[in-house]
Coordinates of C-alpha atoms in Angstrom, one line a residue:
M276 CA 109.5 65.3 93.5
K277 CA 108.7 67.4 90.4
I278 CA 107.6 65.4 87.3
A279 CA 107.0 67.0 83.9
I280 CA 105.2 65.3 81.0
D281 CA 105.2 66.4 77.4
L282 CA 101.6 66.7 76.2
T283 CA 102.2 69.2 73.4
P284 CA 101.4 66.6 70.6
L285 CA 97.8 66.5 71.8
C286 CA 97.2 69.9 70.2
G287 CA 95.1 69.5 67.1
R288 CA 95.4 65.7 66.9
K289 CA 92.7 63.0 66.9
R290 CA 92.7 60.9 70.1
T291 CA 94.0 57.6 68.8
G292 CA 96.0 55.0 70.8
V293 CA 99.2 57.0 71.6
E294 CA 97.2 60.1 72.5
M295 CA 95.0 58.1 74.9
Y296 CA 98.0 56.4 76.4
A297 CA 99.6 59.8 77.1
I298 CA 96.4 61.1 78.8
D299 CA 96.1 57.9 80.9
L300 CA 99.7 58.2 81.9
Y301 CA 99.2 61.8 83.0
R302 CA 96.1 60.9 85.0
A303 CA 98.1 58.1 86.6
L304 CA 100.8 60.6 87.6
L305 CA 98.2 62.8 89.2
S306 CA 97.3 60.0 91.5
T307 CA 100.8 60.2 93.1
E308 CA 101.8 62.6 95.8
H309 CA 104.3 64.4 93.5
S310 CA 104.1 67.7 91.8
I311 CA 103.0 67.1 88.2
I312 CA 103.7 69.7 85.4
P313 CA 102.0 68.9 82.1
I314 CA 103.4 70.8 79.1
F315 CA 100.8 71.8 76.6
H316 CA 100.8 73.6 73.2
V317 CA 98.3 76.5 73.1
E318 CA 96.1 75.4 75.9
N319 CA 95.5 72.8 78.6
E320 CA 92.8 70.6 76.9
L321 CA 92.5 68.2 79.8
D322 CA 92.0 69.8 83.2
T323 CA 92.6 72.9 85.4
N324 CA 96.0 71.8 86.8
P325 CA 97.5 75.1 88.1
N326 CA 101.0 73.7 87.4
A327 CA 100.4 73.3 83.7
Y328 CA 103.0 74.9 81.5
I329 CA 101.6 76.4 78.2
I330 CA 103.8 77.0 75.1
K331 CA 102.2 79.6 72.9
R332 CA 101.2 78.6 69.4
T333 CA 104.2 78.1 67.2
K334 CA 105.2 76.0 64.2
R335 CA 105.8 72.3 64.8
L336 CA 109.6 72.3 64.1
W337 CA 110.2 75.2 66.5
L338 CA 107.9 73.7 69.1
E339 CA 109.5 70.3 69.2
N340 CA 113.1 71.4 68.9
V341 CA 113.4 74.8 70.5
A342 CA 110.4 75.8 72.6
L343 CA 110.0 72.4 74.2
T344 CA 113.6 72.2 75.3
R345 CA 113.4 75.8 76.7
A346 CA 110.3 74.8 78.7
I347 CA 111.9 71.7 80.1
C348 CA 115.0 73.7 81.2
K349 CA 112.8 76.3 82.8
I350 CA 110.6 73.8 84.6
D351 CA 113.7 72.0 85.9
A352 CA 111.8 68.9 86.9
D353 CA 113.4 65.8 88.4
I354 CA 111.9 63.6 85.7
T355 CA 110.5 64.6 82.3
L356 CA 108.3 62.0 80.4
F357 CA 107.7 61.9 76.7
P358 CA 104.7 59.6 76.2
I359 CA 104.0 60.3 72.5
F360 CA 107.0 61.6 70.5
P361 CA 110.8 61.2 71.2
P362 CA 112.6 64.0 73.1
P363 CA 114.3 67.0 71.4
V364 CA 117.9 66.2 70.4
D365 CA 119.5 68.9 72.6
V366 CA 117.5 68.1 75.8
Y367 CA 119.9 65.5 76.9
C368 CA 122.8 68.0 77.3
R369 CA 120.8 71.2 78.2
S370 CA 118.5 69.8 80.9
K371 CA 119.4 68.3 84.3
S372 CA 116.1 66.4 84.3
K373 CA 115.9 62.6 83.9
I374 CA 114.7 62.1 80.4
I375 CA 112.3 59.1 79.9
P376 CA 110.5 58.6 76.6
T377 CA 108.0 55.9 75.8
L378 CA 108.6 53.5 72.9
H379 CA 105.2 52.2 71.6
D380 CA 106.4 49.9 68.8
F381 CA 109.2 49.3 66.2
T382 CA 107.3 50.3 63.1
F383 CA 109.9 53.0 62.4
L384 CA 112.5 50.3 61.9
K385 CA 110.6 47.2 60.9
Y386 CA 108.2 48.8 58.4
R387 CA 110.3 51.8 57.3
K388 CA 108.9 51.7 53.8
T389 CA 105.4 52.4 55.0
L390 CA 106.4 55.6 56.7
N391 CA 106.1 59.1 55.4
Y392 CA 109.1 61.4 54.9
A393 CA 108.9 63.1 58.3
A394 CA 108.7 59.8 60.2
K395 CA 111.7 58.4 58.3
Y396 CA 114.1 61.3 58.4
Y397 CA 112.9 63.3 61.4
L398 CA 111.4 61.1 64.1
T399 CA 113.4 58.0 63.5
P400 CA 116.8 59.6 64.3
K401 CA 115.3 61.0 67.5
Y402 CA 114.2 57.6 68.5
L403 CA 117.6 56.1 67.8
L404 CA 119.3 58.9 69.8
S405 CA 117.0 58.2 72.7
F406 CA 118.3 54.6 72.8
K407 CA 121.7 56.0 73.6
K408 CA 121.0 59.1 75.6
A409 CA 117.8 58.7 77.6
D410 CA 118.0 58.0 81.3
A411 CA 115.5 55.2 80.9
I412 CA 112.9 54.1 78.4
I413 CA 109.3 53.0 79.0
T414 CA 107.6 50.3 76.9
I415 CA 103.9 49.3 76.9
S416 CA 104.4 45.5 76.6
E417 CA 106.9 42.7 77.4
T418 CA 107.1 42.1 73.6
I419 CA 108.4 45.5 72.9
K420 CA 110.7 45.5 75.9
N421 CA 112.3 42.3 74.8
I422 CA 113.0 43.7 71.3
L423 CA 114.3 47.0 72.7
K424 CA 116.9 45.1 74.7
R425 CA 118.7 44.4 71.4
Y426 CA 119.1 48.1 70.7
T427 CA 119.9 49.8 74.1
I428 CA 121.7 49.3 77.4
R429 CA 119.6 52.0 79.0
P430 CA 117.1 50.8 81.8
I431 CA 113.8 49.6 80.3
Y432 CA 110.5 49.6 82.2
N433 CA 107.4 48.0 80.9
C434 CA 104.6 50.2 82.4
G435 CA 102.0 48.4 80.3
E436 CA 99.0 50.0 78.7
N437 CA 95.7 51.3 80.1
I438 CA 92.3 50.9 78.7
S439 CA 90.6 54.3 79.2
S440 CA 88.3 54.5 82.2
D441 CA 85.6 55.6 79.7
Y442 CA 85.2 51.9 79.0
K443 CA 84.8 50.8 82.6
N444 CA 81.3 49.4 83.2
C445 CA 80.4 51.0 79.9
E446 CA 77.9 48.5 78.6
K447 CA 75.1 50.5 80.3
Y448 CA 75.8 53.3 77.9
A449 CA 75.3 51.2 74.8
D450 CA 72.3 52.1 72.7
P451 CA 71.2 50.1 69.6
A452 CA 69.8 53.3 68.2
F453 CA 73.3 54.1 67.1
L454 CA 73.3 51.2 64.7
E455 CA 70.5 52.8 62.7
R456 CA 72.9 55.4 61.4
W457 CA 74.4 52.8 59.1
G458 CA 71.5 50.3 58.9
L459 CA 73.2 47.8 61.1
K460 CA 71.6 45.0 63.2
D461 CA 72.6 43.5 66.5
S462 CA 75.2 40.6 66.1
N463 CA 75.0 41.0 62.3
Y464 CA 78.4 42.6 61.7
I465 CA 82.1 42.3 62.5
I466 CA 83.9 45.5 63.7
S467 CA 87.5 46.6 63.2
V468 CA 88.8 49.8 64.7
S469 CA 92.1 51.4 63.7
T470 CA 93.7 54.0 61.5
L471 CA 93.7 52.3 58.1
E472 CA 97.4 52.4 57.5
P473 CA 99.7 49.7 55.9
R474 CA 100.7 48.3 59.3
K475 CA 97.1 47.5 60.1
N476 CA 96.9 45.1 57.1
F477 CA 93.5 46.3 55.9
K478 CA 93.8 44.7 52.5
Y479 CA 94.7 41.3 53.9
L480 CA 91.7 41.5 56.3
L481 CA 89.3 42.1 53.4
K482 CA 90.7 39.1 51.4
V483 CA 90.5 36.8 54.5
I484 CA 87.1 37.8 55.7
F485 CA 85.0 38.3 52.6
P486 CA 83.9 34.6 52.2
Y487 CA 82.9 34.6 55.9
L488 CA 80.8 37.7 55.5
K489 CA 79.1 36.4 52.4
R490 CA 78.2 33.1 53.9
N491 CA 76.7 34.7 57.1
N492 CA 75.3 37.8 55.4
Y493 CA 77.4 40.0 57.8
K494 CA 78.8 43.5 57.3
L495 CA 82.3 44.6 58.1
V496 CA 82.3 47.9 60.0
L497 CA 85.5 49.9 59.8
V498 CA 86.0 52.6 62.3
G499 CA 89.0 55.0 61.6
R500 CA 90.5 57.3 59.1
K501 CA 90.9 56.1 55.5
G502 CA 94.5 56.3 54.3
W503 CA 95.3 53.8 51.6
G504 CA 96.3 56.3 48.9
K505 CA 96.4 54.9 45.3
D506 CA 96.4 51.2 46.0
E507 CA 94.5 49.9 43.0
E508 CA 94.2 46.4 44.3
L509 CA 92.7 47.6 47.5
Q510 CA 90.3 49.9 45.7
T511 CA 89.1 46.9 43.5
L512 CA 88.6 44.9 46.7
I513 CA 86.5 47.7 48.2
D514 CA 84.4 48.0 45.0
D515 CA 83.8 44.2 45.0
M516 CA 82.8 44.2 48.6
Q517 CA 80.9 47.4 48.8
E518 CA 77.7 45.8 49.9
C519 CA 79.5 44.2 52.8
L520 CA 81.5 47.3 54.0
V521 CA 80.5 50.1 56.3
F522 CA 83.0 53.0 56.8
T523 CA 82.2 55.2 59.7
E524 CA 85.4 57.4 60.0
Y525 CA 85.9 58.6 63.6
V526 CA 82.9 58.3 65.9
E527 CA 82.1 59.7 69.4
T528 CA 82.8 57.4 72.4
E529 CA 79.2 56.6 73.1
C530 CA 78.6 55.5 69.5
L531 CA 81.8 53.4 69.5
I532 CA 80.8 51.7 72.7
S533 CA 77.5 50.7 71.0
L534 CA 79.2 49.5 67.9
Y535 CA 81.5 47.4 70.0
K536 CA 78.7 46.0 72.2
Y537 CA 76.4 44.8 69.4
A538 CA 79.1 43.4 67.1
F539 CA 79.2 39.7 66.5
A540 CA 83.0 39.9 66.7
F541 CA 86.0 42.2 66.6
A542 CA 88.8 41.7 64.0
L543 CA 92.3 43.1 63.7
L544 CA 95.0 41.5 61.5
S545 CA 97.9 43.9 62.1
V546 CA 101.4 42.9 61.0
D547 CA 102.7 44.6 64.1
E548 CA 101.5 46.2 67.3
G549 CA 103.1 47.6 70.4
F550 CA 100.1 46.6 72.5
G551 CA 96.8 46.7 70.7
R552 CA 94.3 48.7 72.7
T553 CA 91.2 48.3 70.5
P554 CA 90.5 44.6 71.0
F555 CA 90.5 45.3 74.8
E556 CA 88.1 48.2 74.3
A557 CA 85.8 45.8 72.3
V558 CA 85.7 43.2 75.1
A559 CA 85.2 45.9 77.7
C560 CA 82.1 47.0 75.8
G561 CA 80.7 43.5 75.7
C562 CA 82.0 42.1 72.4
K563 CA 82.3 38.3 72.9
R564 CA 84.6 37.2 70.1
V565 CA 88.0 38.4 68.9
I566 CA 89.9 37.6 65.7
L567 CA 93.6 38.6 65.7
S568 CA 96.7 38.2 63.7
D569 CA 99.1 35.5 64.8
I570 CA 101.8 37.8 66.2
E571 CA 103.7 37.8 69.5
I572 CA 102.0 40.8 71.2
F573 CA 98.5 39.4 70.7
H574 CA 99.5 36.1 72.2
E575 CA 100.9 38.1 75.2
T576 CA 97.6 39.9 75.7
F577 CA 94.9 37.6 74.4
E578 CA 96.2 34.0 74.6
E579 CA 93.3 31.5 74.6
N580 CA 90.8 34.3 74.2
A581 CA 90.9 34.9 70.4
L582 CA 91.1 33.1 67.1
F583 CA 94.6 33.7 65.8
L584 CA 95.0 33.9 62.0
P585 CA 98.4 33.6 60.1
L586 CA 99.6 36.6 58.1
N587 CA 100.7 34.9 54.9
D588 CA 98.0 32.4 54.0
V589 CA 94.6 33.8 52.9
N590 CA 93.2 30.3 52.1
K591 CA 94.1 28.9 55.5
C592 CA 92.6 32.0 57.3
T593 CA 89.4 31.6 55.3
S594 CA 89.2 27.9 56.1
L595 CA 89.8 28.6 59.8
L596 CA 86.9 31.1 59.8
L597 CA 84.5 28.9 57.9
E598 CA 85.2 25.6 59.5
Q599 CA 85.1 26.3 63.2
E600 CA 83.1 28.3 65.7
L601 CA 84.7 31.5 66.9
P602 CA 85.8 31.1 70.5
K603 CA 84.2 33.3 73.1
I604 CA 86.1 35.5 75.6
K605 CA 86.5 33.7 78.9
E606 CA 84.7 35.1 81.9
N607 CA 87.9 35.6 83.9
F608 CA 89.5 37.6 81.1
N609 CA 91.3 40.6 82.7
I610 CA 91.0 44.0 81.1
P611 CA 93.9 46.4 82.1
F612 CA 92.1 49.5 83.4
E613 CA 94.7 50.6 86.1
V614 CA 98.0 48.9 85.1
V615 CA 99.8 52.1 84.2
E616 CA 98.8 53.8 87.4
Q617 CA 100.5 51.1 89.6
R618 CA 103.6 50.6 87.4
I619 CA 104.4 54.2 87.0
K620 CA 104.3 54.6 90.8
D621 CA 106.7 51.8 91.0
L622 CA 109.0 53.4 88.5
I623 CA 108.9 56.8 90.2
Q624 CA 109.7 55.2 93.5
L625 CA 113.0 54.0 92.0
Y626 CA 114.0 57.6 91.3
D627 CA 112.5 59.0 94.4
N628 CA 114.6 56.7 96.6
P629 CA 117.7 55.9 94.6

């Protein structure tokens, strides 16, 4: 069977959660006996796959709505996967391929006000169309699958989420020398890793955790791109907490492994997640404590292995942090390194032997 996968969004983008998911999904496909055709924009950034289809450099709108459809029609694969962005509008009628996008979360509907213009009026209609036209839809958690059932009658497959193999047995690569870059000490800081966008609830995290940092003389290390715009309340919080905060921006993997390893705890108080890769990364690197928002997906993935904090009560959160010892990750906690590989094989088997 011939399987194509759209990897054109990798071109020129930082490797955050959805990009890493796409790469892991591609690698999982390569472990099958099928012919895998990755579609890239400009160049193949990942390997030397002789089947790779390269679309020459072009503008984004032309790429995603004309060139990509042409490529899919020319490749004529049995299945075409879209692991990052939704499919082109015309691909459903122009291609004979089974079209299967991945839906990572429902931010585009639940938190529409936080989206930029392109996401609201360009990507959202494509997602909604895929609910009607796609041959099937992949999700990355049971939480998202259950929500998606309200919007579509198309087949839905939860293929899970992988933690990159870069984090397998990675503790041996940790080096405390990386901490010196920001004047950090072992077990004397809490780390949070995410793009600092409204959905990640950064301002709430600062309000909740400030008293805990002050009492313990800890730092809060924030790894990810800044993006809060002109939020004056947030800027005031940052100014008031400047002695406690360390902004690293993006860091190389070895450095991130070390920051995870030597952190006292990991914290993420998102209002919504499709899966939540970074707390798993932290645990894989040796972080022993995790603080998460009290939302459904985190209970699905971290039940009994984290301190869950409510999203609408700063005082209660602060009290929970100050009045009890943070629970440690249990020794039998399972980190999903190869979940996608097995589940995508199961999905392909359904189409290989209908």
